């Protein structure tokens, strides 16, 4: 793909830097609140560009324009699985998040990156294509159906919110999730879409932390940025010290 | 100086984008940095913020947009809108019009009392409106009169003979502006053709056969109670069933009769097979000549087989969408109703259908009044902006060509009917009837000709329409 526009003549102080947070297994609502806080900081000119990597406990999320969940089963069945249905501000339709799925949320000031929204979307897809390539899988992007596909099967879904050029939400790559959970919904509002996972395509177990590492590598490659892993324990200790 | 609120160039290329939702109502006071509307494209939702403090005035409703489009203006307190707006952009301030179904949370339309005087003068209708502003009637006065024209309810600003017209551009006897509302009382329709065929031509109005809706008992009933009810009250004489001819008088069946066995003399003799076969051509010919019209080759034209499917749709989201769009389109006096959403959903489904796609995407909306019926046609309903399609139905200035309709929609609400099969015009594959909403639900009944459209496709069409009506924000993306 064409890389996102990047001014080669800009001074080195404008080098794109991204803090990477590997959050482990999380609840959706907590990370959602974290995203909102980071985006708000970034909008106001503070904070740093961030990439949050996590896998959520099972949850179903809805896009802003699709407040009615497009379920294949009765809502009571979803409740019996112990899943919440959460309304979000992102674009797109319904989707599922759960363990075994790598979710990457980018909080990025696109204006500072001189990057258009469409380039950013394409870059996220290209990042996933790169990750799949590391496992010998050929991922494809489609102009008319966002996300990343392996043949006719969808392996990664995408949904973004942008406000004052700062993004939130991102992309979800199925590494080794419980695929039966996708049967509860019509993913992305499409009744005939078939979902797949990386481990299914590879035919063996794929460790999620290795996929996360690969994702960070390809994110940095595609967006030509420097990444810095943030040790949450150290950071929390420092915050606690400052508060104390 | 008003600040323009334009669609930002987000590098979306030629991808279709649409204004999905106004976060701030027209006339609302907004602050710099406050999100005012949401732009959507693909899987991206973009919250666009106000770039200044002031009063937000919408210039576009929800629907398709392109980068650079002016969607709103932000006025400083006390500032008035520029008069150099294009004539087509001049929109009349809405009078105090509140549809019965509008939610209580809907903001009041702007008025001189709730906004600065400059604001109420902001959208001049024509130059004569400067006179209107100069007169400055009290809000309690009814500033508009209603009249009938072409079947649409016409809302006229009354000519004020006492008002001066310095520009002299608008005669005092002519209304300065005309606004149309849907569902007015139209003029008497053209009669149904003698053979019952439905062959409308552009510009004609078509009368539907509503014999099935005629009251059962039309004669005055002398036994009626004082309240005019056709049934006698308890104090009057015994009820006479024969008056209604519901059940004919029959011989009582005695206990020893057992099964009724007719004597051979009472039975119609059944002809032998050979004889029956010999009679069949004559019988068929007689039947064709007597009961069915003949085609050019002299063969009988049998009435088409019509089947119906029925489904119940939840209306919560459609009602929300209508209320939201009614607020946004208030200045243009366009009030979308459930049938408009269904119309849009049908147009989308027709476009998506492989069978219907080559029949065009025009949708004929039959707006049924209690006293009469009219046929309104909106062509390419899925291709044009939602607002334009609704406005076209309301104005009906361009009747369109019913022959290009892929589907027809019949609203049963004016009759108060919960459900009913729509008449299927000859040659049309589908017709849909929307029942009157009850408890947030409405019954959609689809009539279709199985020899024109496969049964499975018809079932898919109805299911798709229900799906779109229940999640109608997707319809704004057209």
XYZ file of C-alpha atoms in Angstrom:
722
model
C 0.000 0.000 0.000
C 0.986 3.592 -0.191
C 2.168 4.573 3.167
C 0.253 7.255 4.972
C 1.349 10.664 3.904
C 4.342 11.732 5.825
C 6.328 14.860 5.256
C 9.903 13.762 4.750
C 11.177 17.288 5.249
C 9.685 17.793 8.663
C 12.145 18.272 11.489
C 13.168 15.292 13.542
C 11.371 16.707 16.572
C 8.110 15.870 14.758
C 8.913 12.176 14.667
C 5.794 10.206 15.387
C 6.049 8.626 18.821
C 3.525 6.191 20.228
C 3.258 4.868 23.752
C 2.190 1.234 23.707
C 0.176 -0.111 26.627
C -0.298 -3.863 26.856
C -3.228 -4.089 29.205
C -3.770 -7.857 29.284
C -7.311 -9.154 29.789
C -9.699 -6.317 30.599
C -13.321 -5.405 30.895
C -14.598 -3.375 27.979
C -16.088 -0.556 29.998
C -12.858 0.225 31.855
C -10.775 0.422 28.694
C -13.492 2.427 27.004
C -13.284 4.987 29.788
C -9.499 5.002 29.482
C -9.755 5.658 25.758
C -12.141 8.527 26.322
C -9.792 10.068 28.847
C -6.756 9.714 26.606
C -8.619 11.123 23.612
C -9.832 14.061 25.650
C -6.283 14.807 26.813
C -4.965 14.551 23.275
C -7.691 16.807 21.915
C -6.723 19.464 24.395
C -3.124 19.338 23.220
C -1.791 17.246 26.083
C -0.930 13.604 26.442
C 0.810 11.471 23.872
C -0.264 9.302 20.992
C -1.075 5.891 22.416
C -1.709 2.364 21.281
C -3.690 0.200 23.692
C -3.457 -3.554 23.235
C -5.815 -5.804 25.138
C -8.137 -8.751 25.018
C -11.575 -8.160 26.480
C -13.800 -10.343 28.530
C -16.799 -11.347 26.343
C -18.802 -8.314 25.317
C -20.917 -7.152 22.396
C -20.517 -3.553 21.252
C -22.701 -1.438 19.007
C -21.767 1.409 16.682
C -23.299 4.844 17.176
C -25.699 4.549 14.256
C -26.863 1.064 15.093
C -28.400 1.253 18.539
C -30.434 -1.902 18.008
C -28.319 -5.048 18.365
C -28.391 -7.170 15.218
C -28.558 -10.508 17.010
C -29.050 -13.966 15.603
C -30.519 -15.130 18.913
C -32.887 -13.735 21.509
C -31.371 -11.103 23.815
C -31.978 -13.492 26.722
C -29.511 -15.926 25.170
C -26.836 -13.234 25.103
C -27.558 -12.476 28.725
C -27.249 -16.154 29.566
C -23.668 -15.995 28.259
C -23.029 -13.225 30.778
C -22.257 -10.715 28.048
C -22.979 -7.031 28.208
C -24.178 -5.133 25.155
C -22.439 -1.756 25.142
C -23.326 1.256 23.003
C -20.233 3.095 21.808
C -19.431 6.218 19.792
C -17.502 4.413 17.067
C -18.617 3.893 13.496
C -19.657 0.534 12.169
C -22.233 -1.930 13.358
C -22.364 -4.662 15.968
C -19.292 -6.692 16.879
C -18.070 -9.149 19.467
C -14.958 -8.941 21.627
C -13.672 -11.729 23.822
C -10.645 -13.607 25.059
C -8.343 -14.769 22.290
C -8.978 -11.641 20.244
C -6.316 -8.933 20.022
C -7.907 -5.508 20.207
C -5.798 -2.488 19.318
C -7.024 0.993 20.105
C -5.067 3.907 18.704
C -5.403 7.335 20.276
C -3.621 9.332 17.639
C -3.635 12.999 16.653
C -3.932 12.655 12.890
C -3.323 16.347 12.304
C 0.051 16.079 13.965
C 0.783 13.000 11.933
C -0.299 14.726 8.689
C -2.398 11.646 8.062
C -5.895 11.540 6.601
C -8.637 9.475 8.195
C -8.752 7.122 5.247
C -4.973 6.654 5.329
C -5.180 5.832 9.011
C -7.914 3.257 8.400
C -5.925 1.746 5.549
C -2.809 1.746 7.723
C -4.558 -0.219 10.465
C -5.702 -2.763 7.918
C -2.218 -2.932 6.446
C -0.835 -3.528 9.928
C -3.093 -6.556 10.336
C -2.137 -7.787 6.878
C 1.486 -7.608 8.015
C 0.729 -9.560 11.179
C -1.030 -12.274 9.191
C 1.962 -12.429 6.881
C 4.184 -13.306 9.837
C 2.160 -16.496 10.213
C 2.114 -17.223 6.498
C -1.448 -16.091 5.954
C -2.391 -13.785 3.111
C -4.767 -11.113 4.365
C -6.646 -8.840 2.013
C -8.224 -5.451 2.234
C -11.412 -4.642 0.380
C -12.425 -1.176 -0.617
C -16.136 -1.858 -0.211
C -15.971 -3.965 2.937
C -13.690 -2.630 5.616
C -11.686 -4.968 7.810
C -9.207 -7.650 6.811
C -10.265 -10.776 4.991
C -8.736 -14.174 4.351
C -10.447 -15.283 1.191
C -14.155 -14.822 1.835
C -13.749 -14.969 5.606
C -13.337 -11.955 7.814
C -10.520 -12.102 10.341
C -10.316 -8.506 11.617
C -12.975 -5.858 12.160
C -12.563 -2.143 12.365
C -14.419 0.803 13.862
C -13.242 4.292 14.677
C -14.293 7.523 16.249
C -12.545 10.759 15.368
C -12.968 14.043 17.167
C -10.845 17.084 16.526
C -8.574 14.851 14.450
C -7.890 12.543 17.411
C -8.877 8.923 16.937
C -10.161 6.327 19.347
C -11.328 2.716 19.003
C -9.504 0.676 16.398
C -9.199 -2.850 15.120
C -9.962 -6.317 16.522
C -8.013 -9.302 15.192
C -9.346 -12.776 15.874
C -6.374 -14.789 17.076
C -7.962 -17.700 18.864
C -11.331 -16.629 20.257
C -14.367 -18.769 20.969
C -15.797 -18.527 17.460
C -19.171 -19.817 18.589
C -19.739 -16.428 20.214
C -19.854 -14.822 16.771
C -22.919 -16.964 16.084
C -24.836 -14.748 18.489
C -24.638 -11.745 16.189
C -24.636 -10.728 12.553
C -21.076 -9.357 12.544
C -20.951 -5.811 11.204
C -24.661 -6.108 10.503
C -24.056 -8.545 7.662
C -26.047 -11.738 7.882
C -23.894 -13.782 5.542
C -20.410 -12.898 6.739
C -18.258 -15.775 7.937
C -15.707 -15.021 10.617
C -12.405 -16.819 10.989
C -9.382 -16.681 13.275
C -5.640 -16.787 12.896
C -5.299 -20.104 14.698
C -7.994 -21.607 12.483
C -6.189 -20.452 9.358
C -2.792 -21.581 10.626
C -4.137 -24.812 12.024
C -2.410 -24.593 15.380
C -2.369 -22.627 18.621
C -1.141 -19.054 18.228
C 0.003 -17.212 21.381
C -1.701 -13.853 21.673
C 1.341 -12.087 23.139
C 3.355 -12.971 20.057
C 0.603 -11.531 17.864
C 0.616 -8.373 19.969
C 4.366 -8.036 19.526
C 3.982 -8.509 15.793
C 1.196 -5.931 15.703
C 3.366 -3.289 17.354
C 6.200 -4.012 14.927
C 3.988 -3.655 11.856
C 2.185 -0.623 13.279
C 5.528 1.115 13.604
C 6.519 0.002 10.124
C 3.336 1.079 8.397
C 2.951 4.415 10.165
C 6.682 5.115 10.303
C 6.564 5.835 13.998
C 8.653 5.045 17.036
C 6.971 2.944 19.684
C 7.737 2.915 23.363
C 6.350 0.180 25.572
C 4.960 1.547 28.798
C 5.398 -0.647 31.840
C 2.143 -0.152 33.618
C 3.458 -1.339 36.982
C 6.294 1.171 36.925
C 3.979 3.893 35.773
C 1.383 3.165 38.430
C 4.092 3.161 41.085
C 5.308 6.533 39.839
C 1.790 7.965 39.841
C 1.255 6.658 43.354
C 4.538 8.238 44.451
C 3.534 11.562 42.949
C 0.139 11.375 44.620
C 1.731 10.468 47.916
C -19.873 37.626 10.834
C -21.438 34.172 10.812
C -19.016 31.301 11.079
C -19.519 28.584 8.520
C -19.759 25.015 9.694
C -18.572 23.022 6.723
C -17.891 19.369 6.151
C -14.170 18.948 6.830
C -11.982 17.351 4.229
C -10.934 14.224 6.061
C -9.238 12.620 3.135
C -12.124 10.275 2.601
C -11.710 10.474 -1.148
C -14.823 9.654 -3.079
C -16.249 7.413 -0.408
C -19.844 8.250 0.441
C -20.187 10.147 3.679
C -23.309 11.275 5.401
C -24.430 13.530 8.153
C -25.694 10.913 10.566
C -26.997 12.982 13.429
C -27.242 16.524 14.673
C -26.155 16.630 18.291
C -27.372 20.219 18.718
C -30.809 21.337 17.607
C -31.310 24.160 15.182
C -31.264 27.415 17.112
C -29.328 25.941 20.020
C -26.566 27.889 21.690
C -23.267 26.103 21.197
C -19.813 26.555 22.631
C -16.497 26.303 20.876
C -15.307 22.700 20.929
C -18.764 21.250 21.483
C -19.598 18.437 19.056
C -22.483 19.582 16.887
C -22.952 16.774 14.410
C -21.680 13.340 13.509
C -20.262 12.511 10.122
C -20.041 8.848 9.157
C -18.139 7.083 6.444
C -17.466 3.371 6.272
C -16.631 2.336 9.809
C -15.576 5.776 10.932
C -17.722 8.116 13.023
C -16.412 11.658 13.190
C -17.727 14.126 15.740
C -17.423 17.592 14.252
C -17.101 20.382 16.764
C -18.202 23.983 16.771
C -15.373 26.352 16.017
C -16.953 29.311 17.758
C -19.478 30.222 20.406
C -22.897 31.271 19.218
C -26.258 30.191 17.931
C -26.254 27.201 15.596
C -28.452 27.428 12.528
C -28.730 24.278 10.439
C -28.379 24.590 6.708
C -28.556 20.876 5.846
C -30.464 17.988 7.278
C -29.190 14.498 7.888
C -28.222 12.745 4.689
C -25.470 12.507 2.120
C -22.837 15.238 2.172
C -19.497 15.996 0.600
C -16.398 17.801 1.884
C -16.860 21.538 1.793
C -20.648 21.428 2.064
C -22.035 24.160 4.277
C -24.062 22.346 6.902
C -24.662 25.125 9.418
C -23.849 28.652 10.458
C -22.868 29.877 13.888
C -24.147 33.341 14.666
C -22.844 35.603 17.355
C -25.456 36.743 19.877
C -27.604 39.366 18.216
C -26.172 38.668 14.814
C -28.474 38.113 11.886
C -28.014 35.788 8.971
C -26.584 37.269 5.802
C -29.098 38.185 3.167
C -26.835 37.219 0.338
C -27.768 33.587 0.807
C -28.858 32.002 -2.444
C -32.586 32.235 -3.041
C -32.894 28.470 -2.934
C -31.390 28.490 0.535
C -33.886 30.887 1.978
C -36.071 29.019 4.322
C -39.083 30.277 6.151
C -39.146 30.174 9.890
C -41.564 27.513 10.938
C -44.852 28.649 12.406
C -45.979 27.142 15.657
C -46.682 23.757 14.170
C -46.558 20.696 16.352
C -47.599 17.350 14.910
C -49.618 15.247 17.273
C -47.016 12.512 17.378
C -44.109 14.815 18.131
C -42.442 13.914 21.418
C -42.697 16.345 24.234
C -38.953 16.638 24.291
C -38.931 18.178 20.826
C -37.669 21.727 21.089
C -40.102 24.487 20.408
C -39.738 26.027 16.986
C -37.909 29.313 17.059
C -40.156 32.250 17.598
C -39.803 35.916 18.205
C -40.370 35.286 21.864
C -37.622 32.720 22.277
C -35.020 34.254 20.002
C -33.765 37.703 19.330
C -35.701 39.660 16.776
C -32.762 39.438 14.401
C -32.969 35.695 14.577
C -36.604 35.491 13.644
C -35.850 37.617 10.627
C -32.967 35.407 9.718
C -34.415 33.320 6.930
C -36.420 35.624 4.696
C -38.894 33.897 2.437
C -38.948 36.618 -0.135
C -38.379 40.307 -0.098
C -41.945 40.760 1.107
C -40.965 39.136 4.351
C -39.265 42.329 5.386
C -42.788 43.637 5.631
C -43.678 40.659 7.726
C -40.925 41.480 10.127
C -41.891 45.114 10.196
C -45.454 44.235 11.115
C -44.213 42.022 13.934
C -47.479 40.388 14.950
C -47.838 38.993 18.390
C -47.115 35.254 18.707
C -50.752 34.637 19.580
C -51.926 35.760 16.181
C -52.301 33.035 13.598
C -49.825 34.176 10.980
C -50.758 31.627 8.355
C -53.940 30.675 6.586
C -54.634 27.276 5.119
C -55.940 26.698 1.648
C -56.292 23.772 -0.678
C -54.359 23.414 -3.859
C -53.670 20.294 -5.851
C -54.671 18.186 -2.970
C -52.012 19.546 -0.699
C -52.636 21.606 2.304
C -51.280 24.968 1.445
C -50.086 27.293 4.105
C -50.145 30.902 3.083
C -48.779 33.928 4.688
C -51.719 36.322 4.548
C -51.290 39.404 2.491
C -51.341 42.445 4.666
C -52.862 45.360 2.780
C -51.720 47.781 5.452
C -48.120 46.846 5.059
C -45.954 48.818 2.780
C -43.886 47.014 0.207
C -40.908 49.229 -0.361
C -39.265 46.904 -2.820
C -42.492 46.335 -4.682
C -41.273 42.946 -5.687
C -44.196 40.930 -4.434
C -47.801 41.887 -5.148
C -49.813 42.257 -1.981
C -52.470 39.873 -3.241
C -49.995 37.048 -3.744
C -48.818 34.966 -0.833
C -45.213 35.632 -0.038
C -44.562 31.993 0.480
C -46.316 28.682 0.091
C -45.646 25.725 2.283
C -47.036 22.266 1.697
C -48.120 19.740 4.197
C -48.846 16.126 3.511
C -52.186 14.447 3.857
C -54.447 17.245 2.853
C -57.858 16.767 1.316
C -57.277 16.427 -2.422
C -59.789 17.256 -5.136
C -62.221 14.610 -6.367
C -60.292 11.811 -8.037
C -60.850 10.459 -11.492
C -63.309 7.548 -11.507
C -62.144 4.001 -11.718
C -62.094 2.650 -15.231
C -65.136 0.510 -16.110
C -63.165 -2.708 -16.421
C -61.525 -2.155 -13.098
C -58.057 -2.012 -14.610
C -55.514 0.207 -12.939
C -53.688 1.991 -15.670
C -52.632 5.343 -14.302
C -50.804 7.830 -16.441
C -48.586 10.616 -15.232
C -50.592 13.401 -13.702
C -53.711 11.356 -13.215
C -55.087 10.569 -9.856
C -56.284 7.076 -9.276
C -59.166 5.930 -7.213
C -58.704 2.660 -5.404
C -61.491 0.198 -4.914
C -62.468 0.612 -1.319
C -65.685 -1.355 -1.471
C -64.171 -3.725 1.029
C -64.005 -0.864 3.443
C -67.642 0.191 3.046
C -69.740 -0.011 6.203
C -71.848 -3.152 6.552
C -75.004 -1.343 7.472
C -75.663 1.928 5.746
C -79.428 2.292 6.084
C -80.708 4.244 9.062
C -81.755 1.835 11.721
C -85.074 2.768 13.314
C -84.179 0.583 16.245
C -81.073 2.528 16.995
C -80.670 3.879 20.439
C -80.671 7.533 21.283
C -76.970 7.737 20.837
C -77.260 6.808 17.170
C -75.675 3.425 17.649
C -77.119 0.963 15.134
C -77.911 -1.572 17.825
C -80.983 -1.090 19.996
C -80.533 -0.303 23.604
C -81.753 -2.665 26.279
C -85.078 -0.929 26.696
C -86.103 -1.115 23.056
C -87.762 -3.976 21.257
C -86.204 -7.337 20.573
C -83.288 -7.373 18.171
C -84.187 -8.491 14.645
C -81.310 -10.457 13.101
C -83.038 -10.635 9.758
C -82.499 -6.953 9.293
C -78.817 -7.678 8.897
C -79.310 -10.787 6.833
C -76.431 -12.445 8.553
C -77.845 -15.931 8.870
C -80.579 -17.115 6.534
C -83.510 -18.897 7.997
C -82.902 -22.650 8.010
C -84.960 -25.681 8.722
C -84.362 -26.989 12.221
C -82.485 -30.245 12.315
C -84.368 -32.913 14.162
C -82.700 -35.456 16.350
C -83.783 -38.402 14.195
C -82.507 -36.893 10.993
C -78.964 -38.079 11.603
C -76.616 -37.286 8.758
C -78.232 -35.320 6.054
C -78.557 -37.585 3.083
C -79.921 -35.996 -0.020
C -82.025 -38.113 -2.248
C -80.521 -38.839 -5.696
C -83.101 -36.572 -7.222
C -81.679 -33.615 -5.286
C -78.139 -34.162 -6.515
C -76.750 -32.631 -9.664
C -75.918 -35.571 -11.871
C -72.186 -36.009 -12.326
C -71.423 -36.585 -15.981
C -69.376 -39.539 -17.108
C -65.710 -38.797 -17.722
C -65.932 -38.826 -21.491
C -68.928 -36.536 -21.449
C -67.227 -34.158 -19.049
C -64.176 -34.026 -21.260
C -66.304 -33.238 -24.251
C -68.093 -30.456 -22.433
C -64.964 -28.868 -21.056
C -63.957 -26.767 -24.076
C -67.445 -25.335 -24.349
C -67.586 -24.661 -20.663
C -64.187 -23.004 -20.741
C -65.111 -20.890 -23.706
C -68.358 -19.875 -22.076
C -66.597 -19.025 -18.881
C -63.969 -17.024 -20.712
C -66.530 -15.123 -22.695
C -68.710 -14.399 -19.762
C -66.358 -13.796 -16.909
C -62.959 -12.737 -18.207
C -61.831 -10.156 -20.708
C -60.152 -11.445 -23.823
C -56.685 -10.660 -24.978
C -55.784 -9.812 -28.536
C -55.582 -13.457 -29.503
C -59.062 -14.095 -28.181
C -57.893 -16.057 -25.153
C -59.222 -15.364 -21.679
C -57.211 -13.117 -19.412
C -57.416 -14.640 -15.978
C -56.963 -12.467 -12.934
C -53.469 -12.741 -11.500
C -52.876 -14.831 -8.435
C -51.989 -12.606 -5.496
C -50.455 -13.923 -2.281
C -49.762 -12.056 0.897
C -47.107 -12.173 3.594
C -47.346 -10.340 6.864
C -44.872 -9.255 9.499
C -44.890 -6.989 12.538
C -42.240 -4.303 12.809
C -41.119 -2.426 15.906
C -41.307 1.312 15.351
C -39.270 2.712 18.235
C -36.259 3.676 16.131
C -38.366 4.840 13.180
C -40.323 7.136 15.477
C -37.103 8.516 16.883
C -35.767 9.122 13.410
C -38.975 10.852 12.324
C -38.917 13.102 15.379
C -35.290 13.964 14.812
C -35.734 14.681 11.113
C -38.895 16.680 11.796
C -36.855 18.971 14.007
C -34.134 19.260 11.424
C -36.499 19.879 8.525
C -38.748 22.163 10.506
C -37.752 25.259 8.610
C -38.795 23.670 5.345
C -42.063 22.432 6.862
C -41.292 18.848 5.961
C -42.638 16.453 8.521
C -41.588 12.876 7.851
C -43.964 10.162 8.952
C -43.716 6.414 9.292
C -44.706 5.865 5.678
C -41.747 7.943 4.561
C -39.398 5.664 6.447
C -41.120 2.617 4.995
C -40.964 4.195 1.557
C -37.225 4.678 1.955
C -36.780 1.143 3.247
C -38.716 -0.242 0.285
C -36.633 1.753 -2.142
C -33.440 0.413 -0.561
C -34.752 -3.154 -0.557
C -35.878 -2.825 -4.163
C -32.424 -1.621 -5.107
C -30.775 -4.508 -3.291
C -33.103 -7.111 -4.759
C -31.665 -8.945 -7.715
C -35.139 -9.490 -9.121
C -36.378 -5.944 -8.681
C -33.167 -4.092 -9.495
C -33.876 -3.954 -13.205
C -37.376 -2.600 -12.686
C -36.151 0.748 -11.423
C -36.219 2.026 -7.904
C -39.215 4.309 -8.117
C -41.700 3.879 -5.344
C -45.319 4.843 -5.638
C -46.693 6.025 -2.366
C -50.458 5.869 -2.212
C -51.536 8.280 0.448
C -55.003 7.271 1.468
C -57.351 9.761 2.978
C -60.582 8.726 4.620
C -62.639 10.268 1.850
C -60.484 9.788 -1.198
C -57.232 8.363 -2.469
C -54.344 9.854 -4.306
C -51.332 8.371 -5.949
C -48.043 10.106 -5.321
C -44.950 8.810 -7.036
C -41.376 9.453 -6.109
C -38.942 8.160 -8.658
C -35.460 6.982 -7.782
C -36.397 7.216 -4.143
C -33.236 5.479 -3.010
C -30.916 7.570 -5.146
C -31.962 11.038 -4.088
C -31.437 12.455 -0.598
C -33.991 11.335 1.931
C -35.238 14.847 2.482
C -35.771 15.421 -1.232
C -37.725 12.190 -1.528
C -39.996 13.105 1.358
C -40.439 16.633 0.053
C -41.269 15.291 -3.391
C -44.030 13.179 -1.916
C -45.390 16.106 0.040
C -45.377 18.531 -2.845
C -46.298 16.145 -5.642
C -45.451 18.831 -8.128
C -43.874 16.239 -10.364
C -46.186 13.267 -10.273
C -43.632 10.917 -11.761
C -44.368 7.863 -13.800
C -46.163 5.076 -11.955
C -45.156 2.687 -14.704
C -41.580 2.981 -13.489
C -42.535 2.005 -9.966
C -41.054 -1.196 -8.724
C -43.230 -1.275 -5.650
C -46.240 0.460 -4.211
C -46.972 1.496 -0.674
C -50.395 1.912 0.880
C -50.929 3.573 4.229
C -53.840 2.170 6.195
C -53.510 4.520 9.146
C -56.077 7.042 7.861
C -58.639 4.250 8.015
C -57.585 3.267 11.472
C -56.905 -0.238 10.218
C -54.287 -2.328 11.926
C -53.726 -4.491 8.897
C -55.014 -5.276 5.457
C -53.784 -6.527 2.114
C -53.011 -3.761 -0.379
C -54.415 -3.904 -3.902
C -51.756 -5.042 -6.326
C -51.749 -2.968 -9.489
C -51.662 -5.012 -12.690
C -48.140 -5.838 -13.715
C -46.613 -4.734 -10.443
C -44.649 -7.315 -8.525
C -45.167 -5.992 -5.010
C -47.422 -3.766 -2.960
C -46.994 -3.132 0.723
C -49.521 -1.863 3.250
C -48.543 -0.357 6.575
C -51.113 -0.737 9.313
C -51.848 1.883 11.909
C -49.208 1.853 14.648
C -50.327 0.161 17.834
C -48.151 0.027 20.945
C -45.063 0.941 19.007
C -45.610 -1.738 16.387
C -47.139 -1.857 12.968
C -48.168 -4.728 10.743
C -46.624 -4.731 7.285
C -48.589 -6.721 4.726
C -47.014 -7.547 1.409
C -49.111 -8.548 -1.581
C -47.213 -9.983 -4.496
C -47.805 -11.786 -7.743
C -45.938 -15.099 -7.621
C -45.855 -15.263 -11.396
C -43.956 -11.956 -11.483
C -41.685 -12.297 -8.468
C -40.558 -15.542 -6.788
C -42.077 -16.236 -3.425
C -38.685 -16.386 -1.739
C -37.707 -13.011 -3.111
C -40.959 -11.505 -1.872
C -40.343 -12.945 1.592
C -36.804 -11.569 1.574
C -38.114 -8.172 0.501
C -40.575 -7.994 3.367
C -37.974 -9.119 5.883
C -35.475 -6.575 4.587
C -38.034 -3.774 4.826
C -38.776 -4.702 8.416
C -35.061 -4.832 9.173
C -34.545 -1.347 7.762
C -37.600 0.097 9.489
C -36.369 -1.236 12.810
C -32.861 0.174 12.267
C -33.666 3.139 10.062
C -30.495 5.185 10.540
C -28.913 3.020 7.877
C -31.355 4.612 5.433
C -29.635 7.968 5.775
C -26.565 6.588 4.057
C -28.230 6.591 0.638
